[in-house]
XYZ file of C-alpha atoms in Angstrom:
415
model
C -30.243 -10.235 13.556
C -30.934 -6.857 12.282
C -34.012 -5.517 10.862
C -34.627 -3.678 7.461
C -37.627 -1.597 6.453
C -37.864 -2.703 2.794
C -40.076 -0.555 0.092
C -42.034 -3.040 -1.986
C -44.139 -2.022 -4.946
C -47.130 -4.176 -5.843
C -49.952 -3.806 -8.080
C -49.031 -0.362 -8.091
C -49.205 0.237 -4.510
C -46.086 1.049 -2.479
C -45.633 -0.308 1.139
C -43.081 -1.196 3.823
C -41.952 -4.348 5.044
C -40.073 -5.066 8.120
C -37.751 -7.871 7.449
C -35.033 -9.598 9.946
C -31.855 -10.612 8.257
C -28.081 -10.409 8.440
C -27.540 -7.821 6.122
C -29.227 -5.554 3.421
C -28.927 -7.895 0.662
C -30.296 -10.603 2.794
C -33.190 -8.616 3.563
C -34.072 -7.685 -0.059
C -33.593 -11.543 -1.352
C -35.901 -12.633 1.582
C -38.389 -10.006 0.713
C -38.239 -10.935 -3.129
C -38.720 -14.607 -2.073
C -41.576 -13.602 0.260
C -43.381 -11.513 -2.372
C -42.085 -12.883 -5.966
C -44.527 -10.602 -7.824
C -43.350 -7.310 -6.257
C -40.744 -5.094 -7.120
C -38.221 -4.316 -4.331
C -36.830 -0.541 -4.611
C -34.695 -0.260 -1.591
C -33.913 -1.312 2.167
C -33.063 0.865 5.044
C -31.958 -0.548 8.290
C -34.611 0.061 11.319
C -35.268 -0.555 14.813
C -36.759 -3.945 15.553
C -40.684 -3.985 15.814
C -41.966 -3.549 19.424
C -43.257 -6.959 19.571
C -40.150 -8.700 18.512
C -38.248 -6.653 20.941
C -40.542 -7.834 23.548
C -40.188 -11.560 22.386
C -36.568 -11.340 22.513
C -36.469 -10.080 25.777
C -38.602 -12.525 27.339
C -36.749 -15.421 25.473
C -33.536 -13.877 26.858
C -34.847 -13.946 30.250
C -36.069 -17.322 29.655
C -32.812 -18.479 28.557
C -31.103 -16.646 31.277
C -33.337 -18.253 34.166
C -32.677 -21.919 32.582
C -30.392 -23.714 34.348
C -27.708 -25.554 32.443
C -27.234 -29.381 32.779
C -24.371 -30.037 35.133
C -21.255 -31.165 33.478
C -20.858 -34.174 35.775
C -24.407 -35.612 34.980
C -23.556 -35.462 31.220
C -20.177 -37.302 31.521
C -21.784 -39.890 33.547
C -24.369 -40.584 30.908
C -22.002 -40.462 28.144
C -19.668 -42.726 29.932
C -22.524 -45.020 30.416
C -23.262 -45.181 26.785
C -19.778 -45.880 25.921
C -19.775 -48.848 28.332
C -22.949 -50.167 27.310
C -22.573 -50.003 23.558
C -18.961 -51.629 24.062
C -20.822 -54.714 25.679
C -22.697 -54.961 22.632
C -26.189 -53.580 23.679
C -28.233 -51.718 21.051
C -27.904 -48.141 20.957
C -31.859 -47.636 21.772
C -31.878 -50.176 24.395
C -28.907 -48.288 25.871
C -30.596 -44.740 25.458
C -33.545 -46.189 27.025
C -31.686 -47.563 30.008
C -29.659 -44.201 30.226
C -32.844 -42.239 30.645
C -34.485 -44.506 33.183
C -31.125 -44.400 35.235
C -30.287 -40.738 35.173
C -31.460 -38.620 37.962
C -31.621 -35.169 36.111
C -34.822 -34.536 34.464
C -33.614 -32.726 31.469
C -31.390 -35.301 30.653
C -33.793 -37.838 31.025
C -36.197 -36.121 28.670
C -33.521 -35.478 26.221
C -32.316 -39.118 25.936
C -36.322 -40.322 25.411
C -36.475 -37.989 22.682
C -33.293 -38.687 20.997
C -34.344 -42.717 21.458
C -37.590 -41.996 20.020
C -36.359 -40.310 16.987
C -33.647 -43.322 16.640
C -36.808 -45.785 16.563
C -38.500 -43.274 14.114
C -35.564 -43.914 11.520
C -33.309 -41.113 12.162
C -29.445 -41.410 12.730
C -27.916 -40.879 16.106
C -26.227 -37.605 14.988
C -29.265 -36.286 13.456
C -31.317 -37.253 16.437
C -28.720 -35.276 18.822
C -28.504 -32.315 16.615
C -31.314 -30.042 18.280
C -29.645 -30.605 21.964
C -26.268 -29.410 20.433
C -26.644 -26.390 22.775
C -26.808 -28.611 25.776
C -23.935 -31.154 24.871
C -21.781 -29.053 22.581
C -20.551 -29.275 19.309
C -17.859 -31.626 20.047
C -20.540 -34.388 21.383
C -22.254 -33.964 17.679
C -18.858 -34.436 15.950
C -17.883 -37.247 17.985
C -21.327 -38.878 17.807
C -20.780 -38.264 13.622
C -17.403 -40.083 13.970
C -18.917 -42.881 15.833
C -21.485 -43.651 13.169
C -18.747 -43.289 10.601
C -16.307 -45.822 12.008
C -19.163 -48.148 13.464
C -17.622 -47.527 16.996
C -19.739 -45.408 19.129
C -18.207 -46.665 22.189
C -14.582 -45.705 21.489
C -15.878 -42.209 20.211
C -17.768 -41.757 23.704
C -15.082 -42.647 25.599
C -12.932 -39.896 23.965
C -15.738 -37.343 24.316
C -16.128 -38.234 28.064
C -12.212 -37.536 28.564
C -12.544 -34.465 26.726
C -15.382 -33.079 28.803
C -13.711 -34.324 31.906
C -10.379 -32.335 31.284
C -12.599 -29.403 30.528
C -14.442 -29.815 33.841
C -11.218 -30.389 36.078
C -9.832 -27.262 34.807
C -12.901 -25.117 35.397
C -13.234 -26.529 38.697
C -9.409 -25.684 39.577
C -9.944 -22.320 38.387
C -12.872 -21.649 40.542
C -11.450 -23.084 43.481
C -8.366 -20.990 42.975
C -10.147 -17.627 42.948
C -12.825 -18.667 45.600
C -10.602 -17.460 48.642
C -9.443 -14.230 47.180
C -13.284 -13.494 46.613
C -14.302 -14.389 49.833
C -11.768 -12.325 51.504
C -12.560 -9.328 49.335
C -16.376 -9.747 50.062
C -15.606 -9.790 53.763
C -13.287 -6.831 53.773
C -16.044 -5.115 51.657
C -18.670 -6.036 54.491
C -16.371 -5.096 57.494
C -15.640 -1.683 56.028
C -19.172 -1.067 55.336
C -20.141 -1.906 58.687
C -17.355 0.290 60.221
C -18.396 3.197 58.231
C -22.112 2.690 59.335
C -21.266 2.147 63.312
C -17.889 3.827 63.781
C -18.153 7.048 61.821
C -21.557 8.038 63.269
C -19.839 8.278 66.773
C -17.589 10.899 65.421
C -19.836 12.632 63.334
C -20.973 15.243 66.111
C -17.363 15.888 66.872
C -16.113 16.657 63.350
C -19.323 19.038 62.881
C -18.060 21.276 65.614
C -14.592 21.777 63.783
C -14.407 25.261 62.380
C -11.525 24.325 59.849
C -11.637 22.296 56.717
C -11.564 18.776 57.581
C -8.801 16.322 56.106
C -9.694 14.930 52.590
C -9.938 11.204 54.118
C -12.511 12.466 56.810
C -14.523 14.039 54.055
C -14.488 10.729 51.951
C -15.746 8.778 55.199
C -18.441 11.231 55.911
C -19.731 11.306 52.300
C -19.639 7.411 52.358
C -21.412 7.614 55.579
C -23.963 9.557 54.285
C -24.821 7.903 51.156
C -24.843 4.569 52.900
C -27.202 5.926 55.567
C -29.725 7.759 53.146
C -29.500 5.466 50.061
C -28.027 2.284 51.263
C -30.949 0.306 49.819
C -31.009 1.869 46.700
C -27.158 1.398 46.101
C -27.569 -2.346 46.892
C -30.484 -2.544 44.511
C -28.372 -0.572 41.928
C -25.500 -2.886 42.513
C -27.470 -6.085 41.977
C -29.265 -4.513 39.100
C -26.115 -3.821 37.416
C -24.646 -7.191 38.029
C -27.765 -8.940 36.416
C -27.774 -6.564 33.551
C -24.334 -7.160 32.565
C -24.887 -10.910 33.205
C -28.084 -10.804 31.022
C -26.343 -8.710 28.277
C -23.336 -10.993 28.179
C -25.421 -14.045 27.419
C -28.144 -12.563 25.051
C -26.250 -9.845 23.047
C -23.318 -10.829 20.820
C -21.962 -7.259 20.172
C -21.957 -6.338 23.960
C -20.485 -10.212 24.675
C -17.864 -9.471 21.908
C -16.723 -6.084 23.671
C -16.585 -7.651 26.943
C -14.738 -10.748 25.617
C -12.282 -8.260 23.982
C -11.779 -6.279 27.513
C -11.416 -9.447 29.227
C -8.326 -10.431 27.385
C -6.661 -7.230 27.470
C -3.259 -7.149 28.687
C -4.445 -4.569 31.376
C -6.415 -7.127 33.211
C -3.663 -8.784 35.165
C -4.079 -12.504 35.508
C -7.713 -12.539 34.314
C -6.741 -12.264 30.751
C -3.961 -14.978 30.975
C -6.386 -17.403 32.688
C -9.069 -16.886 30.205
C -6.508 -17.061 27.218
C -4.828 -20.234 28.235
C -7.899 -22.021 29.323
C -9.501 -21.260 25.789
C -6.424 -22.169 23.929
C -5.949 -25.419 25.771
C -9.630 -26.390 25.198
C -9.359 -25.608 21.620
C -6.317 -27.290 20.897
C -7.384 -30.458 22.944
C -10.505 -30.679 21.118
C -8.757 -30.001 17.810
C -5.950 -32.722 18.408
C -8.526 -35.327 19.427
C -10.737 -34.996 16.601
C -7.738 -35.043 14.151
C -6.549 -38.170 15.948
C -9.700 -39.868 15.569
C -9.783 -39.234 11.749
C -11.891 -36.386 11.089
C -10.635 -34.118 8.515
C -8.809 -30.988 9.643
C -11.041 -28.367 7.938
C -14.107 -30.116 9.894
C -11.968 -30.443 13.140
C -11.157 -26.747 12.843
C -14.850 -26.016 12.618
C -16.072 -28.166 15.502
C -12.979 -26.908 17.699
C -13.765 -23.365 17.349
C -17.368 -23.923 18.423
C -15.945 -24.751 21.729
C -14.415 -21.424 22.135
C -16.700 -19.305 24.505
C -14.552 -15.967 24.286
C -15.668 -14.066 21.022
C -12.455 -12.025 20.330
C -10.523 -15.081 20.280
C -13.027 -17.081 18.233
C -13.172 -14.183 15.907
C -9.337 -14.852 15.145
C -9.718 -18.595 15.029
C -12.604 -18.398 12.587
C -10.249 -17.209 10.014
C -7.906 -20.376 10.231
C -10.274 -22.591 8.133
C -10.856 -19.723 5.580
C -7.133 -19.437 5.172
C -6.536 -23.257 4.696
C -9.215 -23.127 2.078
C -7.184 -20.296 0.268
C -4.335 -22.831 0.203
C -2.379 -21.824 3.110
C -0.834 -24.474 5.869
C -2.287 -24.931 9.006
C 1.013 -23.261 10.485
C 0.835 -20.320 8.321
C -3.049 -19.776 9.099
C -2.371 -20.140 12.922
C 0.400 -17.695 12.474
C -1.820 -14.905 11.220
C -4.067 -15.118 14.260
C -1.230 -14.013 16.657
C -2.256 -16.566 19.242
C 0.390 -19.064 19.035
C 4.056 -18.631 20.280
C 6.922 -19.164 17.518
C 7.864 -22.211 19.219
C 4.372 -23.721 18.938
C 4.195 -22.825 15.083
C 7.262 -24.478 14.518
C 6.072 -27.635 16.150
C 2.819 -27.748 14.167
C 4.727 -26.913 10.888
C 6.977 -29.988 11.912
C 4.203 -32.236 12.627
C 2.422 -31.139 9.176
C 5.511 -31.833 7.153
C 6.393 -35.359 8.842
C 2.691 -36.388 8.828
C 2.622 -36.390 12.801
C 0.241 -33.404 13.118
C -1.864 -35.312 15.844
C 1.418 -36.077 17.862
C 2.506 -32.354 17.679
C -0.968 -30.993 18.316
C -1.061 -33.149 21.605
C 2.305 -31.452 22.667
C 0.827 -28.169 22.068
C -2.229 -29.140 24.237
C 0.213 -30.141 26.996
C 2.172 -26.694 26.744
C -0.848 -24.683 27.210
C -2.387 -27.200 29.993
C 1.160 -26.711 31.809
C 0.971 -22.883 31.546
C -2.502 -23.015 32.905
C -1.950 -25.488 35.728
C 1.252 -23.249 36.758
C -1.140 -20.214 36.723
C -3.698 -21.765 38.690
C -1.201 -23.263 41.585
C 0.679 -19.931 41.899
C -2.361 -17.768 41.571
C -2.617 -17.207 45.488
C 0.783 -16.050 45.217
C -0.105 -13.495 42.449
C -3.232 -12.278 44.189
C -1.933 -11.933 47.743
C 0.216 -8.482 47.267
C -2.714 -7.090 45.426
C -5.495 -8.230 48.469
C -2.882 -6.973 50.850
C -2.295 -3.572 49.097
C -6.429 -3.092 49.016
C -6.963 -4.097 52.514
C -4.056 -1.624 53.743
C -5.636 1.017 51.728
C -9.122 0.527 53.308
C -7.225 0.376 56.778
C -5.283 3.433 56.324
C -8.291 5.686 54.802
C -10.597 4.505 58.055
C -7.450 5.322 60.416
C -6.661 8.414 58.853
C -10.130 9.585 58.406
C -10.801 9.336 62.145
C -7.258 10.130 63.696
C -6.516 13.110 61.461
C -8.982 15.319 63.018
C -8.034 14.450 66.261
C -4.350 15.171 65.769
C -5.496 18.812 64.396
C -7.783 19.134 67.608
C -4.803 18.213 69.829
C -2.530 20.602 68.263
C -5.345 23.372 68.506
C -5.415 22.606 72.533
C -1.670 22.933 73.038
C -1.783 26.304 71.172
């Protein structure tokens, strides 16, 4: 959201009104609606008012510290709703039972509020809409589908299956990178301890050398000096940097977009491929399930793109629905994004022509899943050479930094 300083003339007096809006035209329209008897002369983008800046900051900190509802808890309650409604239990009784049986306090509160809204006359999808950030757009879409077809049970079974697939892939990826990260952290700690303990033992000896010290030794001495004098500050700065990046990534869309763009850059070996494959698998999985369930393609596309976390990929996928609205086919719209391989585009094109789009989308989803699983299974083999190179570099720096001056001293004694 941007802020605009709008010049307003009312009853012969000129004044400035600060108006939040998406763009200049929206700011003018909002101001005209707010002051119907005034004349708006111009609008200029400006900085946000101080109170709004602080409000956004506190709101961001609140959202940052807020814990998301664990996926297993959500899946468990959704599966429970599916089973109970399939048994013929009324939805209000089902939600009351789910709320009483779940141990998650946030979910308990959400289901109680949804139940109260349904008892007050709202539809289930309308009652769930305020909690779309907690459950995701696909949950709202499947709820709409269940109400439309009169079969909440089937829709929620499919929803639980989708969420389980997404959860399993996320868990596999985290498990695959856990060992390399632990190894990297252990090496960092060990290297720091060596610098703090071993290097000072040789510091006095090195200081007596009248010749210039080798570059590896100079690097070790400078690192030891920095850690000894500013170790706490460096550690604090490191944590502050990580916190700032995470905070900005979660609360600033422009920053998130740039970060997402960098993360899928081919220069980011493995990371870019893992993010791309997992994102495309999730997108096509949801899209395929929605189409298979009878939801119109345009609505399914809109819901599916809401599941995409990477803004750089999301920006490209958002053009698909717009291009279909202009008369393009689904395959042509996907081709423009440059996200799909030609083989996949041909499959989608064949599915459209033969009336088997849902079956072809299943195959596309299977392809991305196969590629993602292959990456995860071989992740250790990909990372090991990089880790070995990094470890070897640290050991070499430590060895050369300590022994090179000793060799020079030995040569001087022989002469």
